[in-house]
Short mmCIF file of C-alpha atoms in Angstrom, two decimals:
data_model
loop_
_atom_site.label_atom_id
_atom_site.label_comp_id
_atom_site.label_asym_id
_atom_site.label_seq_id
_atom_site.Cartn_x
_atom_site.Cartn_y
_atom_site.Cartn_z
CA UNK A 1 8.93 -4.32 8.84
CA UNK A 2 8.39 -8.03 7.08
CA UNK A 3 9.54 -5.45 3.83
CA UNK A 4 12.64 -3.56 4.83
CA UNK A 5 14.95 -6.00 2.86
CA UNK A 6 13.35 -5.16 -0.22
CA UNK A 7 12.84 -1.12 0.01
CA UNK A 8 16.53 -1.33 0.77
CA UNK A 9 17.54 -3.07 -1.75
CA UNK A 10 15.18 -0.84 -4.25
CA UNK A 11 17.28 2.68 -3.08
CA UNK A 12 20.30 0.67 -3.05
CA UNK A 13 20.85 1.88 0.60
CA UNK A 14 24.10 1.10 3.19
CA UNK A 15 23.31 0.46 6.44
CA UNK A 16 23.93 3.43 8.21
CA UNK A 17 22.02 4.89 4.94
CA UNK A 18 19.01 3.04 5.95
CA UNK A 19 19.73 3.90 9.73
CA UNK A 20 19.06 7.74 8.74
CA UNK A 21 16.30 6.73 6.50
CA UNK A 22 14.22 5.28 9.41
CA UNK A 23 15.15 7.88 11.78
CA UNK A 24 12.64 9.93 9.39
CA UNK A 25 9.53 8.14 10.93
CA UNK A 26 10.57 8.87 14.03
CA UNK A 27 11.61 12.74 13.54
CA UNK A 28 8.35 13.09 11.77
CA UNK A 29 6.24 11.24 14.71
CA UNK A 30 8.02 13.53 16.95
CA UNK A 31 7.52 16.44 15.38
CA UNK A 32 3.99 16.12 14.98
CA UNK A 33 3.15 14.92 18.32
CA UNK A 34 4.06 18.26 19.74
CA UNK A 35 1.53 20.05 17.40
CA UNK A 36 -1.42 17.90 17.62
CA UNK A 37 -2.43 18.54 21.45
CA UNK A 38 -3.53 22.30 20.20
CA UNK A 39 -5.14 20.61 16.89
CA UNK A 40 -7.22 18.38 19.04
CA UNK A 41 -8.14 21.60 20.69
CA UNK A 42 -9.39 23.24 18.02
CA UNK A 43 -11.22 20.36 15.55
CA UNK A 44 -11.98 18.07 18.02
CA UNK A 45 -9.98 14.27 18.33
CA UNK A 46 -12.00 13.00 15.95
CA UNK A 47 -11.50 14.47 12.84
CA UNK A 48 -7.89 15.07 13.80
CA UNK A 49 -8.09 10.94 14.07
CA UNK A 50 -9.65 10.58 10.59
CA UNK A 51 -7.17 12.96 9.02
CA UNK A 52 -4.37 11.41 10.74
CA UNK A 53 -4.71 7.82 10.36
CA UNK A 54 -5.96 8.65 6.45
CA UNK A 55 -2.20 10.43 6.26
CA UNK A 56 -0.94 7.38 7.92
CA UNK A 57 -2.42 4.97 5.68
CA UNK A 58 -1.43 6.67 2.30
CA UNK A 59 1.55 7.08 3.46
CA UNK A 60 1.91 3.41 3.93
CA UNK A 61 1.87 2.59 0.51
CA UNK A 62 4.82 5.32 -0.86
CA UNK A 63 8.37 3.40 0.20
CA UNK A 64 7.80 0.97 -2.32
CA UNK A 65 7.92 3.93 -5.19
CA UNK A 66 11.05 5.40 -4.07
CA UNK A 67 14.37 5.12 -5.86
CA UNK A 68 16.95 7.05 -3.59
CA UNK A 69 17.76 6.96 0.22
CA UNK A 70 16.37 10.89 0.08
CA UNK A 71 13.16 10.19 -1.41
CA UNK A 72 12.44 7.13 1.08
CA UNK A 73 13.26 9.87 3.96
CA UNK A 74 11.10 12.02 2.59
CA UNK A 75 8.37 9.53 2.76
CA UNK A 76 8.63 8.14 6.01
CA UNK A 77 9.18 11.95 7.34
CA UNK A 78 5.01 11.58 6.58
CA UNK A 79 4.47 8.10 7.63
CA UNK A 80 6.22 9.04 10.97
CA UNK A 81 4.39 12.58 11.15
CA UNK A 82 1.01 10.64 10.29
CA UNK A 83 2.18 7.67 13.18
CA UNK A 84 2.83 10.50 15.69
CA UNK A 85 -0.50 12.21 15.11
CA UNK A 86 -2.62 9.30 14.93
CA UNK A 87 -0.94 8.18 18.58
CA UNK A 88 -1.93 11.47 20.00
CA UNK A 89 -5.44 12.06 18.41
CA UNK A 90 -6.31 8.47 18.85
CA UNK A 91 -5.12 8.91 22.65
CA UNK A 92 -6.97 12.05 23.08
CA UNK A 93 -10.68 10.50 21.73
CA UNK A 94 -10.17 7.44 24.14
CA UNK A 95 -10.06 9.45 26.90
CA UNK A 96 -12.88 11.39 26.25
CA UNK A 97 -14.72 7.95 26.18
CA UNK A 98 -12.63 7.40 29.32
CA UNK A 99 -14.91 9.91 30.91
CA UNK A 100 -18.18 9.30 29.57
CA UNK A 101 -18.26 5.70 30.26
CA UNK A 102 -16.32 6.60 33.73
CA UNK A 103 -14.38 2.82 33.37
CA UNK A 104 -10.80 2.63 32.87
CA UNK A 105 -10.75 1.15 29.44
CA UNK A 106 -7.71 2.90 27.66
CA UNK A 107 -5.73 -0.38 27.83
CA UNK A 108 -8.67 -2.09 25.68
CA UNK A 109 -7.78 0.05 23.19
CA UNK A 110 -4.08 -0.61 23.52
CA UNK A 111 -5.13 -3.87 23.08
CA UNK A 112 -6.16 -3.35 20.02
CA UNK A 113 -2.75 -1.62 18.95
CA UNK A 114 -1.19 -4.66 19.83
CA UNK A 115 -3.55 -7.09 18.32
CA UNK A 116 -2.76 -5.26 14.87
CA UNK A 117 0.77 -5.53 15.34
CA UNK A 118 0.64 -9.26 15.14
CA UNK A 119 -1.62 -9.26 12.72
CA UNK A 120 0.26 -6.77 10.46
CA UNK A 121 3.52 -8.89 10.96
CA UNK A 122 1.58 -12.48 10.38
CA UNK A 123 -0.13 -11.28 7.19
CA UNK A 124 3.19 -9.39 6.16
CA UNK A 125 5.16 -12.69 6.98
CA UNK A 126 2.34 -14.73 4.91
CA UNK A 127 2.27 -12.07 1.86
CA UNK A 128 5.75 -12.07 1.75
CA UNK A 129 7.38 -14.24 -1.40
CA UNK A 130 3.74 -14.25 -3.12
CA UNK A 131 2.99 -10.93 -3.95
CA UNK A 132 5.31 -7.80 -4.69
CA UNK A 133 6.29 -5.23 -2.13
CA UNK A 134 4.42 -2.41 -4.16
CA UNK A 135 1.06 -4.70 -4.08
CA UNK A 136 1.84 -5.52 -0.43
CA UNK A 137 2.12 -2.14 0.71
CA UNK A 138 -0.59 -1.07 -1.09
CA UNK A 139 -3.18 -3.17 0.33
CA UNK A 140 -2.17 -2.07 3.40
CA UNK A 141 -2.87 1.08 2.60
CA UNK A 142 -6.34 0.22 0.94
CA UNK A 143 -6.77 -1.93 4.49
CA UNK A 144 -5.87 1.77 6.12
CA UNK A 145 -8.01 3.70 3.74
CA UNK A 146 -11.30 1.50 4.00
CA UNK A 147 -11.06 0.96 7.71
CA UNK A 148 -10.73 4.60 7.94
CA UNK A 149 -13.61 5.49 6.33
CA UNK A 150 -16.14 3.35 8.02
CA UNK A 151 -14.87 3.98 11.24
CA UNK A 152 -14.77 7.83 10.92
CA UNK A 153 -18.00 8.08 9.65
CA UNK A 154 -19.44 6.59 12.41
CA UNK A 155 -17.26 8.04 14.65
CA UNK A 156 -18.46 11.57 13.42
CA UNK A 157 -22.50 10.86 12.94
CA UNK A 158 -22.06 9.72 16.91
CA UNK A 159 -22.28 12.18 19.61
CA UNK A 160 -19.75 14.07 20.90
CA UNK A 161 -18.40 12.17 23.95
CA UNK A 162 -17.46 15.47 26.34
CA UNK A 163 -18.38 18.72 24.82
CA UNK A 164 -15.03 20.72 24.16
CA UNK A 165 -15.03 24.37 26.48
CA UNK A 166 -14.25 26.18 23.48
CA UNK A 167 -17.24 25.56 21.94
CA UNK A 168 -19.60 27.06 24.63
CA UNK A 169 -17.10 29.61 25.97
CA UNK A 170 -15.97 32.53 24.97
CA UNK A 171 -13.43 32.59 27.12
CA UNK A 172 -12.27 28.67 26.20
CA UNK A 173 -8.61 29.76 25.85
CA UNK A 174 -8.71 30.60 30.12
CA UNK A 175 -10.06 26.95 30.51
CA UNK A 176 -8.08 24.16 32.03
CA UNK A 177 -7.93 22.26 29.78
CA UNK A 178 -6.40 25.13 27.06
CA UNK A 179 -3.99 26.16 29.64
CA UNK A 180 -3.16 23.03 32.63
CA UNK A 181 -2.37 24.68 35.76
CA UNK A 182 1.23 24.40 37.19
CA UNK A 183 0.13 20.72 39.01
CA UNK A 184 -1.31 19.43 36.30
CA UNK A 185 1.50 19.91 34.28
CA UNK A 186 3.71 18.75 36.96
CA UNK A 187 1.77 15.62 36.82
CA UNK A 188 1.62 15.37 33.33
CA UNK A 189 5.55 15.15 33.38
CA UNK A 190 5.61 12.83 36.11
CA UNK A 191 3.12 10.04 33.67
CA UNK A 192 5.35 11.34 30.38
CA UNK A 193 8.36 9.68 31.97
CA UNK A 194 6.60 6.47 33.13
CA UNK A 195 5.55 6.26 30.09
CA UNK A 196 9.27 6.63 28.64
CA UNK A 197 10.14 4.03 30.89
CA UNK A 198 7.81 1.54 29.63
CA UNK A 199 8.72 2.45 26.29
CA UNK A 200 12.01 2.28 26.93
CA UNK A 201 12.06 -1.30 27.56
CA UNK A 202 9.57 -1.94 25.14
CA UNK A 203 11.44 -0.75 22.29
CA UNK A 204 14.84 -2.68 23.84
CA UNK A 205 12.76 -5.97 23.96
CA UNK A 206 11.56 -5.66 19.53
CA UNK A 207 15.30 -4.98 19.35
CA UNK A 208 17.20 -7.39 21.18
CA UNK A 209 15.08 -10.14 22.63
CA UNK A 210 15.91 -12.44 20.02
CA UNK A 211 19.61 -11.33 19.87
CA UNK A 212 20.02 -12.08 23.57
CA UNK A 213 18.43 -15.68 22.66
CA UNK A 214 20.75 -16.67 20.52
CA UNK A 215 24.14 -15.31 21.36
CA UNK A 216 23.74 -15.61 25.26
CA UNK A 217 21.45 -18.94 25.77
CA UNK A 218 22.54 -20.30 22.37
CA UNK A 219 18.76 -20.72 21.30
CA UNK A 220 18.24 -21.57 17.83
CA UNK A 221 16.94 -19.61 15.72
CA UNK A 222 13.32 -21.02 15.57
CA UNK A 223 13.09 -20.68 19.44
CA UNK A 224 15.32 -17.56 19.72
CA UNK A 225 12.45 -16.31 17.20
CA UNK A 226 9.88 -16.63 19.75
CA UNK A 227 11.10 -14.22 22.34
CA UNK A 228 10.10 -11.31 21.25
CA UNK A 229 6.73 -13.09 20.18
CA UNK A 230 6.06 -14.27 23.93
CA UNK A 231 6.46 -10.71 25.02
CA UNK A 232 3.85 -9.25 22.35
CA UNK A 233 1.69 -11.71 22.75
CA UNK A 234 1.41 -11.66 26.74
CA UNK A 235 1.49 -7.29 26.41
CA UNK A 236 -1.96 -7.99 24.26
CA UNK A 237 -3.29 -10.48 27.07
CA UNK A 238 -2.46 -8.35 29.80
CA UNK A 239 -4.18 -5.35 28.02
CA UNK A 240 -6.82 -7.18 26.99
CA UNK A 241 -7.40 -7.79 31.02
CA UNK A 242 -6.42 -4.38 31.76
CA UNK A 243 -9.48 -2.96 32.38
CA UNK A 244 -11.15 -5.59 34.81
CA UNK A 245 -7.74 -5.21 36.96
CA UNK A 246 -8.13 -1.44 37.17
CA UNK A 247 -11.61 -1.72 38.07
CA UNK A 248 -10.56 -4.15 40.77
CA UNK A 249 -7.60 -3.54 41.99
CA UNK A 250 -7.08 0.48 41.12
CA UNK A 251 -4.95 1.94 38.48
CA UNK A 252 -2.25 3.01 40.48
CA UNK A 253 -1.92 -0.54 41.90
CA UNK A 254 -1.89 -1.95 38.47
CA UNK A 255 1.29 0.32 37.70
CA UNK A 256 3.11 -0.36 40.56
CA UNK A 257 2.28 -3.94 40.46
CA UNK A 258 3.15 -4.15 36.50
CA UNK A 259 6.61 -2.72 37.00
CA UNK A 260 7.62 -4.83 39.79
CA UNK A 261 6.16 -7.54 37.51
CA UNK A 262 8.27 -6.57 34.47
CA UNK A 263 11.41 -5.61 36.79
CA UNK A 264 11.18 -9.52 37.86
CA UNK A 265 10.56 -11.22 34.38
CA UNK A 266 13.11 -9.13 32.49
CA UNK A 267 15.97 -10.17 35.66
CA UNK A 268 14.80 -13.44 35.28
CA UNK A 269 15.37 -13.16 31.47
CA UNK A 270 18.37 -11.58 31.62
CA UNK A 271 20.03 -13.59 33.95
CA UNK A 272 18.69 -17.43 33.64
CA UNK A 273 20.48 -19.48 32.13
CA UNK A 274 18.18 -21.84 30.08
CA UNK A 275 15.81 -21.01 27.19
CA UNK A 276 12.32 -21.78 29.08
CA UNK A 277 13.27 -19.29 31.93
CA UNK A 278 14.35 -16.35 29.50
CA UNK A 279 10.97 -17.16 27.49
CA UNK A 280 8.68 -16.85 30.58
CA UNK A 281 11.13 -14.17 31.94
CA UNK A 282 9.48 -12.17 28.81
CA UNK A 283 6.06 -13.17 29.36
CA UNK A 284 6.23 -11.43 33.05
CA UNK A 285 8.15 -8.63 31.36
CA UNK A 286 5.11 -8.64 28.80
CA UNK A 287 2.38 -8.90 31.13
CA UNK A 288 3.42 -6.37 33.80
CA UNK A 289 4.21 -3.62 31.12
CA UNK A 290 1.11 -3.94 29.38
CA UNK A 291 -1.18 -1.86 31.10
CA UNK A 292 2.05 0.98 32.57
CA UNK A 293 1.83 2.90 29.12
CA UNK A 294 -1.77 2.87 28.62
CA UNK A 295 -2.64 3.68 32.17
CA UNK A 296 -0.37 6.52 32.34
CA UNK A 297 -1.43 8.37 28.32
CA UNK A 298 -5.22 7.88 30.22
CA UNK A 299 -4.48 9.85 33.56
CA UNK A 300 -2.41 12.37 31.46
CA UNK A 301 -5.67 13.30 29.10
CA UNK A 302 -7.21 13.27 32.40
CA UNK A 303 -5.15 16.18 33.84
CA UNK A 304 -4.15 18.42 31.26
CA UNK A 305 -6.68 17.09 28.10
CA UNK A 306 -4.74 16.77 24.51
CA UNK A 307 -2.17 18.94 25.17
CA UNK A 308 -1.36 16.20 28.49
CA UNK A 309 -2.00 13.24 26.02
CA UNK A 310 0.90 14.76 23.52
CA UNK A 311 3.47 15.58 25.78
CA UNK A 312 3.28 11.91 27.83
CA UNK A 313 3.21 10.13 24.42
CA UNK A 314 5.67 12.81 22.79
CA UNK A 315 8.16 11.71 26.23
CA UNK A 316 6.73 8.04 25.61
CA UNK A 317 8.19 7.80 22.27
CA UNK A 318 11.67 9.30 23.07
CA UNK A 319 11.99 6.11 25.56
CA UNK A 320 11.37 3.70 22.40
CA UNK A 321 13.63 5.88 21.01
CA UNK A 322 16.44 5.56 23.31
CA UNK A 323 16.13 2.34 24.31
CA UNK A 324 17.75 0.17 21.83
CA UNK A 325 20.77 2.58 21.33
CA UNK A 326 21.18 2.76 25.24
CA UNK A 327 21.19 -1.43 24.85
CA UNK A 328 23.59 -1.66 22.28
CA UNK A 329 26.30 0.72 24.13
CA UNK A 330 25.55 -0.99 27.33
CA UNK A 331 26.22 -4.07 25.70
CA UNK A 332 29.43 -3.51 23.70
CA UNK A 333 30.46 -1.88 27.41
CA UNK A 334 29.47 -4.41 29.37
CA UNK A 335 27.37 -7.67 28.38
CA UNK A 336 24.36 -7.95 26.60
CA UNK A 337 22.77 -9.74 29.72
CA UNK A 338 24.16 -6.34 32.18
CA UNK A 339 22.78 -4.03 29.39
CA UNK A 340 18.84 -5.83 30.02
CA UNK A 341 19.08 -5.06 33.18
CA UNK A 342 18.58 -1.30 33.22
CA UNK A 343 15.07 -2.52 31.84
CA UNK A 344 14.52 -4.19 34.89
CA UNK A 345 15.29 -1.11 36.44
CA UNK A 346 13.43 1.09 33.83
CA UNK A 347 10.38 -0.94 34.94
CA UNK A 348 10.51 -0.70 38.51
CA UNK A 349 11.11 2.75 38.20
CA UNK A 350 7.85 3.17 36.06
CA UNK A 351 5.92 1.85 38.77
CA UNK A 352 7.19 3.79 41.94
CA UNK A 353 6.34 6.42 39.77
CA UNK A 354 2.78 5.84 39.74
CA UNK A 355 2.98 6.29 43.41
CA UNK A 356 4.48 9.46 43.25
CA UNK A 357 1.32 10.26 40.98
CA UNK A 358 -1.16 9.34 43.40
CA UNK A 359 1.02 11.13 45.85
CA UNK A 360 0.65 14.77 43.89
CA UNK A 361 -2.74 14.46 42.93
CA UNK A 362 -3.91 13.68 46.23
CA UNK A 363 -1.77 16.90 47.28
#
């Protein structure tokens, strides 16, 4: 993100040029997600992981090479595909170790999704100035590459987690988890869409946090700055928590309790009137989203296996997807404060939703 500016300026690309450019990463992402539940399947979330996040990482390094708007789609066509299959094959070994350690630890690893975020944007935001965007992106694809290979070697020399059916039946392709019955895909649906409802307000939040700051609380820019940054940084505490909270308190009264949290903060933000109210409006919304998303990829692996990880996170990513557009519409409609409220409402929904969960698997 920290080098947008200059890959723009590189492929001498328009706005709306650079628009279509980045709606590559999220066509490819898209795309892929739909395939990689049956790849999963049939090599195992592992290797799919290794070959994915080694896609991902090469991939990384390619923008700063490209000299037309078309060639810079091209490339982040595979940095989205390699995004979108890395999500799902990453998703799909966690909950594998969901099961053998029998704790609810999937929002750890969010955690760590989150943690790299701000680290990616601090060492970006550091890097940039100093070093050229070709050397810049290139580490970080080195950084990709190395990390790769020491964690997928030990990820394949240990043992396999849970044994897939298709490896010790014949008949694998009758299982459940190569063909969810009609419930579990029911249910699978049901977690897909909280999941695009966290997402959705997510994605409105890295959007237009720090818009809302400044044009509707007159923040300066410094301060406005650290909207979105008290929203990322309380989502990575309140994942980082996530699992002793699940343990405690249940999963489905995590959810609930995390969109009523995040339908609070993000009225509070929208709605207050003073800086220090918006800011801890986003902490809440931070916190009580933090473990929604996680929570709800984790129960979908758990009914329906990869295929139930890629169609949540496939739904999942449309609500990133839709979210800022929906924001901006709502806000040339209405008001940019109106237009944050259908998070609020996005949130609570997520959460009653978790109840209607529990609800049909206890049916």
């Amino acid at each position: 993100m920290v080098r947008i500016p200059d890959v723009r300026a590189q492929v001498s690309a328009s706005h709306s040029a650079l628009g279509l450019a980045l709606l590559c990463i999220s066509a490819g992402a898209v795309a892929t997600m739909a395939l990689v539940g049956r790849l999963c399947l049939r090599y195992g979330s592992r290797r799919v992981t290794i070959a994915s996040v080694a896609v991902f990482s090469l991939a990384a390094a390619l923008p700063a090479h490209t000299h037309s708007v078309l060639a810079l789609g091209a490339v982040l066509l595979l940095f989205g595909a390699g995004y979108g299959a890395a999500n799902v094959a990453m998703n799909s070994a966690a909950v594998d170790l969901v099961a053998e350690l029998r704790r609810p630890v999937m929002p750890s690893f969010h955690a760590g999704y989150s943690l790299g975020g701000l680290l990616g944007a601090a060492v970006g935001g550091l890097l940039a100035g100093r070093i050229s965007t070709s050397w810049a992106l290139a580490a970080a694809a080195a950084a990709g590459l190395a990390v790769t290979a020491a964690a997928g070697t030990a990820l394949l020399r240990a043992p396999a987690a849970l044994p897939r059916p298709a490896a010790t039946a014949p008949a694998a392709a009758q299982t459940p988890a190569a063909r969810p019955s009609r419930h579990a895909r029911l249910l699978v649906v049901l977690l897909g869409l909280t999941a695009l409802c966290t997402a959705y307000g997510e994605g409105a939040l890295a959007d237009w946090a720090t818009l809302h700051l400044t044009d509707d609380v007159h923040a300066s820019g410094a301060t406005a700055a650290a909207g979105y940054a008290s929203f990322a940084f309380a989502m990575t505490a309140g994942r980082l928590s996530g699992t002793w909270l699940s343990e405690r308190l249940g999963q489905t009264r995590v959810m609930l309790l995390g969109g009523l949290t995040a339908c609070a903060g993000m009225a509070t933000a929208a709605l207050a009137p003073s800086v220090p109210l918006v800011l801890a409006g986003f902490v809440l919304v931070g916190l009580g989203l933090a473990n929604v998303f996680p929570l709800a990829i984790a129960q979908a692996g758990a009914a329906a296996g990869p295929q139930g990880v890629a169609t949540a996170s496939t739904l999942g990513y449309a609500g990133m997807l839709v979210g800022p557009p929906v924001i901006g519409f709502l806000a040339d409609a209405l008001s940019l404060p109106a237009a944050l409220l259908t998070v609020a409402a996005s949130s609570a929904l997520a959460g009653l939703l978790a109840l209607t969960v529990r609800r049909h698997r206890a049916a």
